[in-house]
């Protein structure tokens, strides 16, 4: 392609495309922040467009704004990958997991191909916010929006772009009647209050489960009871999510008979500490899994789902666990709970601790909820806890006087 210089500027050129049409482009040479010689070029349909863009580019480089010039073709996906790789080690583990998931599952799929410097508010609203609101709650969309804004603010601070266009954009948090009814049900429905076991009932169930469950169902039951995970989160665990040395478990997905999906909310992405007894059981179970998979001609891989069927070696069906739990409860003669009742049991035991060693915030972090959700769901328990706090204060004062 032969270039012809324009009379307006020595860095402005015209050329003819294969169709014989006259087109324009600039080729601007400059030095970057490290003193290296660079060239920036771009094509246009008219001389006027090319000339105006070249003048703006020259002004930017003269005043030292070489970063916006350097990164003008950076896509949203490229920037958020760079942002995560550069700064993620300074974030808390829970923040790291939350932001990585938001980037991978939402920001890059919906906005990744757009140029960072050219993304407009209207495009962002239409392609990101509006699309998310089709199947996510406004509170979840707002959390994703906040993560996006934090990433954009970092681009501004690094002088990649000049400003954040998305700071004043608000998410309309209008709840549907169904959402309101669901929240009211969580706060008031007595069935939730009944869907948990007392500590002594849990101990009985744990003992009986060890007798009648196969090792897969027992290990899943043990993990759910001792962590408060949702059943889908438990079924979605892979071996790579367990850190045996640090004794931690990371939730990154949920799985049921309909397939694998992201966790319920952004708060559901979390890393929690494990007791040594869970680690011991998981080590024992991992050995069993290796032998079982070998019998089917497979080797265990770290990205395999943890809980597998002894009959097929494939990921466990949720229905199998449900029937096993019902059978154990009937044999003991205690009240029936659902698998989700193990989650309620975990929270209730922690919140009922007489020494108050676990705060509402601690329980919320462990369950992947917000403190507000804990207050709504376990309102009846927390009310009793308040009464006991008053009694404890009186006892402490009296004991000091004696």
Coordinates of C-alpha atoms in Angstrom, one line a residue:
X1 CA 0.0 0.0 0.0
X2 CA 1.6 3.3 -1.1
X3 CA 1.2 6.3 1.2
X4 CA 1.0 9.9 -0.1
X5 CA 1.8 12.8 2.3
X6 CA -0.9 15.3 2.9
X7 CA -0.1 19.1 2.6
X8 CA -1.7 19.7 6.0
X9 CA 0.8 17.7 8.1
X10 CA 3.9 15.6 7.5
X11 CA 2.4 12.8 9.6
X12 CA -0.9 12.8 7.7
X13 CA -1.2 10.5 4.7
X14 CA -3.7 9.4 2.1
X15 CA -3.9 6.1 0.2
X16 CA -6.2 4.1 -2.0
X17 CA -7.7 0.8 -0.8
X18 CA -8.2 -2.2 -3.1
X19 CA -11.6 -0.8 -4.3
X20 CA -9.9 2.4 -5.4
X21 CA -11.4 4.5 -2.6
X22 CA -9.3 7.3 -1.1
X23 CA -8.7 6.8 2.6
X24 CA -6.7 8.7 5.2
X25 CA -4.4 7.8 8.1
X26 CA -1.9 9.3 10.5
X27 CA 1.5 7.9 11.6
X28 CA 2.6 9.7 14.7
X29 CA 6.1 9.1 16.1
X30 CA 6.8 9.9 19.7
X31 CA 8.9 8.7 22.8
X32 CA 7.2 6.8 25.6
X33 CA 7.7 7.3 29.3
X34 CA 10.8 5.1 29.2
X35 CA 12.4 7.1 26.3
X36 CA 11.7 4.4 23.7
X37 CA 10.7 5.6 20.2
X38 CA 7.2 4.5 19.3
X39 CA 4.8 5.0 16.5
X40 CA 1.0 5.3 16.6
X41 CA -1.1 5.0 13.5
X42 CA -4.8 4.9 12.7
X43 CA -7.0 4.9 9.6
X44 CA -10.0 7.2 8.7
X45 CA -12.5 7.7 6.0
X46 CA -11.9 11.5 5.7
X47 CA -9.0 13.9 5.9
X48 CA -10.8 16.0 8.4
X49 CA -11.3 13.1 10.9
X50 CA -7.7 12.0 10.5
X51 CA -6.3 15.5 11.0
X52 CA -8.4 16.2 14.1
X53 CA -7.4 12.9 15.7
X54 CA -3.7 13.6 14.9
X55 CA -3.8 17.1 16.5
X56 CA -5.4 15.6 19.7
X57 CA -2.7 12.9 19.8
X58 CA 0.1 15.4 19.4
X59 CA -1.3 17.5 22.2
X60 CA -1.5 14.5 24.5
X61 CA 2.1 13.5 23.8
X62 CA 3.4 17.0 24.1
X63 CA 1.9 17.3 27.6
X64 CA 3.4 14.0 28.6
X65 CA 0.2 11.9 28.5
X66 CA 1.9 9.0 26.7
X67 CA 0.1 6.3 28.6
X68 CA -3.3 7.1 27.1
X69 CA -1.6 7.1 23.7
X70 CA 0.2 3.8 24.5
X71 CA -2.9 2.0 25.7
X72 CA -5.6 3.5 23.5
X73 CA -6.2 0.1 21.8
X74 CA -6.4 -1.7 25.2
X75 CA -9.6 -3.7 25.5
X76 CA -11.6 -4.0 28.7
X77 CA -10.6 -7.6 29.0
X78 CA -6.9 -6.8 28.6
X79 CA -7.1 -4.1 31.3
X80 CA -8.9 -6.1 33.9
X81 CA -6.5 -9.1 33.3
X82 CA -3.6 -6.7 33.9
X83 CA -5.3 -5.1 36.9
X84 CA -5.9 -8.4 38.5
X85 CA -2.4 -9.8 37.8
X86 CA -0.8 -6.6 39.1
X87 CA -2.7 -5.9 42.3
X88 CA -4.5 -9.1 43.4
X89 CA -1.7 -10.2 45.8
X90 CA -2.4 -7.1 47.9
X91 CA -6.1 -8.1 48.3
X92 CA -7.7 -10.3 50.9
X93 CA -8.4 -13.9 49.7
X94 CA -12.1 -13.3 49.7
X95 CA -11.7 -10.1 47.7
X96 CA -9.4 -11.8 45.3
X97 CA -11.9 -14.7 44.7
X98 CA -14.8 -12.3 44.3
X99 CA -13.1 -10.0 41.8
X100 CA -11.6 -12.8 39.8
X101 CA -15.0 -14.4 39.4
X102 CA -16.6 -11.1 38.5
X103 CA -14.0 -10.5 35.8
X104 CA -14.1 -14.0 34.4
X105 CA -17.8 -14.7 34.5
X106 CA -19.3 -11.3 33.9
X107 CA -17.1 -8.4 32.9
X108 CA -15.0 -10.1 30.2
X109 CA -18.0 -12.0 28.6
X110 CA -20.1 -8.9 28.4
X111 CA -17.6 -6.0 27.9
X112 CA -14.3 -7.7 27.1
X113 CA -14.1 -6.8 23.4
X114 CA -14.8 -3.0 23.9
X115 CA -11.9 -0.6 23.9
X116 CA -11.3 0.7 27.4
X117 CA -10.8 4.3 26.3
X118 CA -13.9 4.3 24.1
X119 CA -16.5 2.5 26.3
X120 CA -19.5 4.8 26.8
X121 CA -22.0 5.0 29.6
X122 CA -24.9 4.1 27.3
X123 CA -23.0 1.0 26.0
X124 CA -22.1 0.0 29.5
X125 CA -25.7 0.4 30.7
X126 CA -27.1 -1.6 27.8
X127 CA -24.6 -4.4 27.5
X128 CA -23.6 -4.9 31.1
X129 CA -26.1 -3.5 33.6
X130 CA -29.3 -4.3 31.6
X131 CA -28.1 -7.8 30.7
X132 CA -27.2 -8.6 34.2
X133 CA -30.6 -7.4 35.6
X134 CA -32.4 -9.9 33.4
X135 CA -31.4 -12.8 35.7
X136 CA -29.8 -11.3 38.7
X137 CA -31.0 -9.4 41.7
X138 CA -30.3 -5.6 41.7
X139 CA -28.1 -6.0 44.8
X140 CA -25.9 -8.5 43.0
X141 CA -25.7 -6.3 39.9
X142 CA -24.7 -3.4 42.1
X143 CA -21.9 -5.4 43.6
X144 CA -20.6 -6.3 40.1
X145 CA -20.9 -2.6 39.1
X146 CA -18.8 -1.6 42.1
X147 CA -16.1 -4.0 41.2
X148 CA -16.1 -2.6 37.6
X149 CA -15.8 0.9 39.0
X150 CA -12.9 0.0 41.2
X151 CA -11.0 -1.5 38.2
X152 CA -11.7 1.6 36.2
X153 CA -10.6 3.9 39.0
X154 CA -7.3 2.0 39.0
X155 CA -6.9 2.6 35.3
X156 CA -7.4 6.3 35.9
X157 CA -4.8 6.3 38.7
X158 CA -2.4 4.5 36.4
X159 CA -3.1 7.2 33.8
X160 CA -4.3 4.7 31.3
X161 CA -7.5 6.7 30.8
X162 CA -8.3 10.2 31.9
X163 CA -11.5 9.7 33.9
X164 CA -14.1 7.2 35.2
X165 CA -17.3 7.7 33.2
X166 CA -19.3 5.3 35.3
X167 CA -19.2 6.7 38.9
X168 CA -22.6 8.4 38.9
X169 CA -24.5 5.5 37.3
X170 CA -27.0 4.1 39.8
X171 CA -28.7 0.7 39.8
X172 CA -32.4 0.8 40.2
X173 CA -33.0 -1.4 43.2
X174 CA -36.7 -2.1 42.7
X175 CA -37.8 -5.3 44.3
X176 CA -40.5 -7.4 42.7
X177 CA -43.4 -8.6 44.8
X178 CA -41.9 -12.1 44.6
X179 CA -38.6 -10.8 46.0
X180 CA -40.4 -9.0 48.9
X181 CA -42.4 -12.1 49.7
X182 CA -39.3 -14.2 49.7
X183 CA -37.6 -11.9 52.2
X184 CA -40.6 -11.9 54.4
X185 CA -40.7 -15.7 54.3
X186 CA -37.1 -15.9 55.3
X187 CA -37.7 -13.6 58.2
X188 CA -40.9 -15.0 59.5
X189 CA -41.5 -18.5 58.2
X190 CA -41.5 -21.0 61.1
X191 CA -40.4 -23.9 58.9
X192 CA -37.0 -22.3 58.7
X193 CA -36.9 -22.2 62.5
X194 CA -37.7 -25.9 62.6
X195 CA -35.2 -26.9 59.9
X196 CA -32.2 -27.4 62.1
X197 CA -31.0 -29.8 64.8
X198 CA -29.9 -29.2 68.4
X199 CA -26.3 -30.1 69.1
X200 CA -27.1 -33.5 70.8
X201 CA -29.3 -34.4 67.8
X202 CA -26.5 -33.6 65.4
X203 CA -24.1 -35.8 67.4
X204 CA -26.6 -38.7 67.2
X205 CA -27.1 -38.1 63.4
X206 CA -23.3 -38.0 62.8
X207 CA -22.8 -41.3 64.7
X208 CA -25.7 -43.0 62.8
X209 CA -24.5 -41.6 59.4
X210 CA -21.1 -43.2 59.9
X211 CA -22.9 -46.6 60.3
X212 CA -25.4 -46.5 57.4
X213 CA -23.9 -44.1 54.8
X214 CA -21.4 -45.1 52.2
X215 CA -18.1 -43.1 52.4
X216 CA -19.1 -40.6 49.8
X217 CA -22.5 -39.6 51.4
X218 CA -20.9 -39.6 54.9
X219 CA -18.0 -37.4 53.8
X220 CA -20.4 -34.9 52.1
X221 CA -22.7 -35.0 55.2
X222 CA -19.7 -34.4 57.4
X223 CA -18.5 -31.4 55.3
X224 CA -21.9 -29.8 55.1
X225 CA -22.5 -30.1 58.9
X226 CA -19.0 -28.8 59.8
X227 CA -18.9 -25.9 57.3
X228 CA -22.4 -24.7 56.7
X229 CA -22.0 -25.0 52.9
X230 CA -25.1 -25.3 50.7
X231 CA -25.6 -28.8 49.3
X232 CA -24.9 -27.5 45.8
X233 CA -21.7 -25.8 46.9
X234 CA -20.6 -29.1 48.5
X235 CA -21.4 -31.1 45.3
X236 CA -19.5 -28.5 43.3
X237 CA -16.3 -28.8 45.3
X238 CA -13.2 -29.9 43.4
X239 CA -10.0 -31.3 45.0
X240 CA -8.2 -28.1 43.9
X241 CA -10.6 -26.1 46.2
X242 CA -9.1 -27.8 49.3
X243 CA -5.8 -26.7 50.8
X244 CA -4.8 -29.5 53.1
X245 CA -1.8 -27.7 54.5
X246 CA -3.6 -24.4 55.3
X247 CA -6.8 -26.2 56.2
X248 CA -9.0 -24.1 54.0
X249 CA -11.9 -24.6 51.5
X250 CA -12.8 -22.3 48.7
X251 CA -16.2 -22.0 47.2
X252 CA -16.2 -21.1 43.5
X253 CA -19.2 -22.9 42.0
X254 CA -22.4 -24.8 42.7
X255 CA -23.6 -28.0 41.1
X256 CA -26.8 -29.9 41.0
X257 CA -28.7 -32.2 38.6
X258 CA -29.1 -29.2 36.2
X259 CA -25.4 -28.7 35.9
X260 CA -22.6 -26.4 37.1
X261 CA -23.2 -22.7 37.7
X262 CA -21.6 -19.8 39.6
X263 CA -22.4 -19.6 43.3
X264 CA -25.7 -18.0 44.4
X265 CA -24.3 -14.5 45.1
X266 CA -21.0 -12.7 45.1
X267 CA -20.7 -13.2 48.8
X268 CA -20.9 -16.9 48.2
X269 CA -17.5 -16.8 46.7
X270 CA -15.5 -17.4 49.8
X271 CA -12.6 -19.2 51.5
X272 CA -13.3 -20.7 55.0
X273 CA -11.1 -22.4 57.6
X274 CA -11.5 -26.1 58.3
X275 CA -11.2 -28.2 61.4
X276 CA -8.5 -30.9 61.4
X277 CA -11.2 -33.5 61.7
X278 CA -12.6 -32.5 58.2
X279 CA -9.0 -32.6 56.8
X280 CA -8.5 -36.1 58.2
X281 CA -11.8 -37.3 56.7
X282 CA -11.1 -35.8 53.3
X283 CA -7.6 -37.4 53.2
X284 CA -9.1 -40.7 54.0
X285 CA -11.8 -40.2 51.3
X286 CA -9.3 -39.0 48.7
X287 CA -7.4 -42.3 49.1
X288 CA -10.7 -44.1 48.5
X289 CA -11.5 -42.0 45.5
X290 CA -8.1 -42.8 43.9
X291 CA -8.8 -46.5 44.3
X292 CA -12.3 -46.3 43.0
X293 CA -11.4 -44.2 39.9
X294 CA -8.6 -46.6 39.1
X295 CA -11.1 -49.5 39.1
X296 CA -12.9 -47.6 36.3
X297 CA -9.7 -46.9 34.5
X298 CA -9.2 -43.3 35.5
X299 CA -6.7 -41.4 37.6
X300 CA -7.8 -38.8 40.1
X301 CA -7.1 -35.2 39.0
X302 CA -7.1 -32.1 41.1
X303 CA -9.8 -30.5 39.0
X304 CA -12.1 -33.5 39.6
X305 CA -15.3 -33.1 41.6
X306 CA -14.7 -34.4 45.1
X307 CA -17.9 -36.4 45.7
X308 CA -18.3 -39.4 43.3
X309 CA -20.5 -42.4 43.1
X310 CA -19.0 -45.7 44.2
X311 CA -21.1 -47.4 41.5
X312 CA -20.0 -45.4 38.5
X313 CA -17.1 -43.2 39.6
X314 CA -19.0 -40.2 38.2
X315 CA -20.0 -37.0 40.2
X316 CA -22.5 -37.8 42.9
X317 CA -26.2 -37.2 42.2
X318 CA -27.9 -34.9 44.7
X319 CA -30.9 -37.3 45.0
X320 CA -28.7 -40.0 46.4
X321 CA -27.7 -37.9 49.3
X322 CA -31.3 -36.8 50.0
X323 CA -32.6 -40.3 50.4
X324 CA -29.6 -41.3 52.6
X325 CA -30.2 -38.4 55.0
X326 CA -34.0 -39.2 55.3
X327 CA -33.1 -42.9 56.1
X328 CA -30.7 -42.0 58.9
X329 CA -33.1 -39.5 60.5
X330 CA -35.9 -42.1 60.5
X331 CA -33.7 -44.7 62.2
X332 CA -32.7 -42.3 65.0
X333 CA -36.2 -41.0 65.4
X334 CA -35.4 -37.2 65.4
X335 CA -37.2 -34.5 63.6
X336 CA -36.8 -34.4 59.8
X337 CA -34.5 -31.8 58.3
X338 CA -33.6 -31.2 54.7
X339 CA -29.9 -31.1 53.5
X340 CA -30.2 -27.3 53.8
X341 CA -31.1 -27.9 57.4
X342 CA -27.5 -28.9 58.0
X343 CA -26.5 -25.3 57.0
X344 CA -29.1 -23.9 59.4
X345 CA -27.8 -26.3 62.1
X346 CA -24.2 -25.0 61.6
X347 CA -25.3 -21.4 61.9
X348 CA -27.6 -22.0 64.9
X349 CA -24.9 -23.9 66.8
X350 CA -22.4 -21.0 66.3
X351 CA -25.0 -18.3 67.2
X352 CA -26.2 -20.3 70.3
X353 CA -22.7 -20.5 71.7
X354 CA -23.0 -19.3 75.3
X355 CA -19.5 -17.7 75.3
X356 CA -20.4 -15.7 72.1
X357 CA -17.1 -16.7 70.5
X358 CA -18.6 -16.2 67.0
X359 CA -19.9 -12.8 65.9
X360 CA -22.7 -12.4 63.4
X361 CA -20.1 -11.2 61.0
X362 CA -18.1 -14.4 61.5
X363 CA -21.1 -16.5 60.8
X364 CA -22.0 -14.4 57.7
X365 CA -18.5 -14.8 56.3
X366 CA -18.6 -18.5 56.8
X367 CA -22.0 -19.0 55.2
X368 CA -21.4 -16.6 52.4
X369 CA -24.2 -14.3 53.6
X370 CA -24.3 -10.6 54.7
X371 CA -24.8 -9.8 58.4
X372 CA -28.2 -8.4 57.4
X373 CA -29.2 -11.8 56.0
X374 CA -28.1 -13.5 59.2
X375 CA -30.1 -11.1 61.3
X376 CA -33.2 -11.8 59.2
X377 CA -32.9 -15.5 59.0
X378 CA -31.9 -16.2 62.6
X379 CA -33.8 -13.3 64.2
X380 CA -35.3 -15.6 66.8
X381 CA -31.9 -16.9 68.0
X382 CA -30.3 -13.5 68.1
X383 CA -33.2 -12.2 70.2
X384 CA -32.5 -14.9 72.8
X385 CA -28.8 -14.1 72.6
X386 CA -29.5 -10.4 73.5
X387 CA -31.4 -11.5 76.6
X388 CA -28.6 -13.7 77.7
X389 CA -26.1 -10.9 77.2
X390 CA -28.0 -8.8 79.7
X391 CA -28.0 -11.7 82.2
X392 CA -24.2 -12.2 81.6
X393 CA -23.5 -8.6 82.4
X394 CA -25.4 -8.8 85.7
X395 CA -23.6 -12.0 86.7
X396 CA -20.2 -10.4 85.9
X397 CA -21.0 -7.3 88.0
X398 CA -22.2 -9.4 91.0
X399 CA -19.2 -11.8 90.9
X400 CA -16.9 -8.7 90.9
X401 CA -18.7 -7.4 94.0
X402 CA -18.3 -10.6 95.8

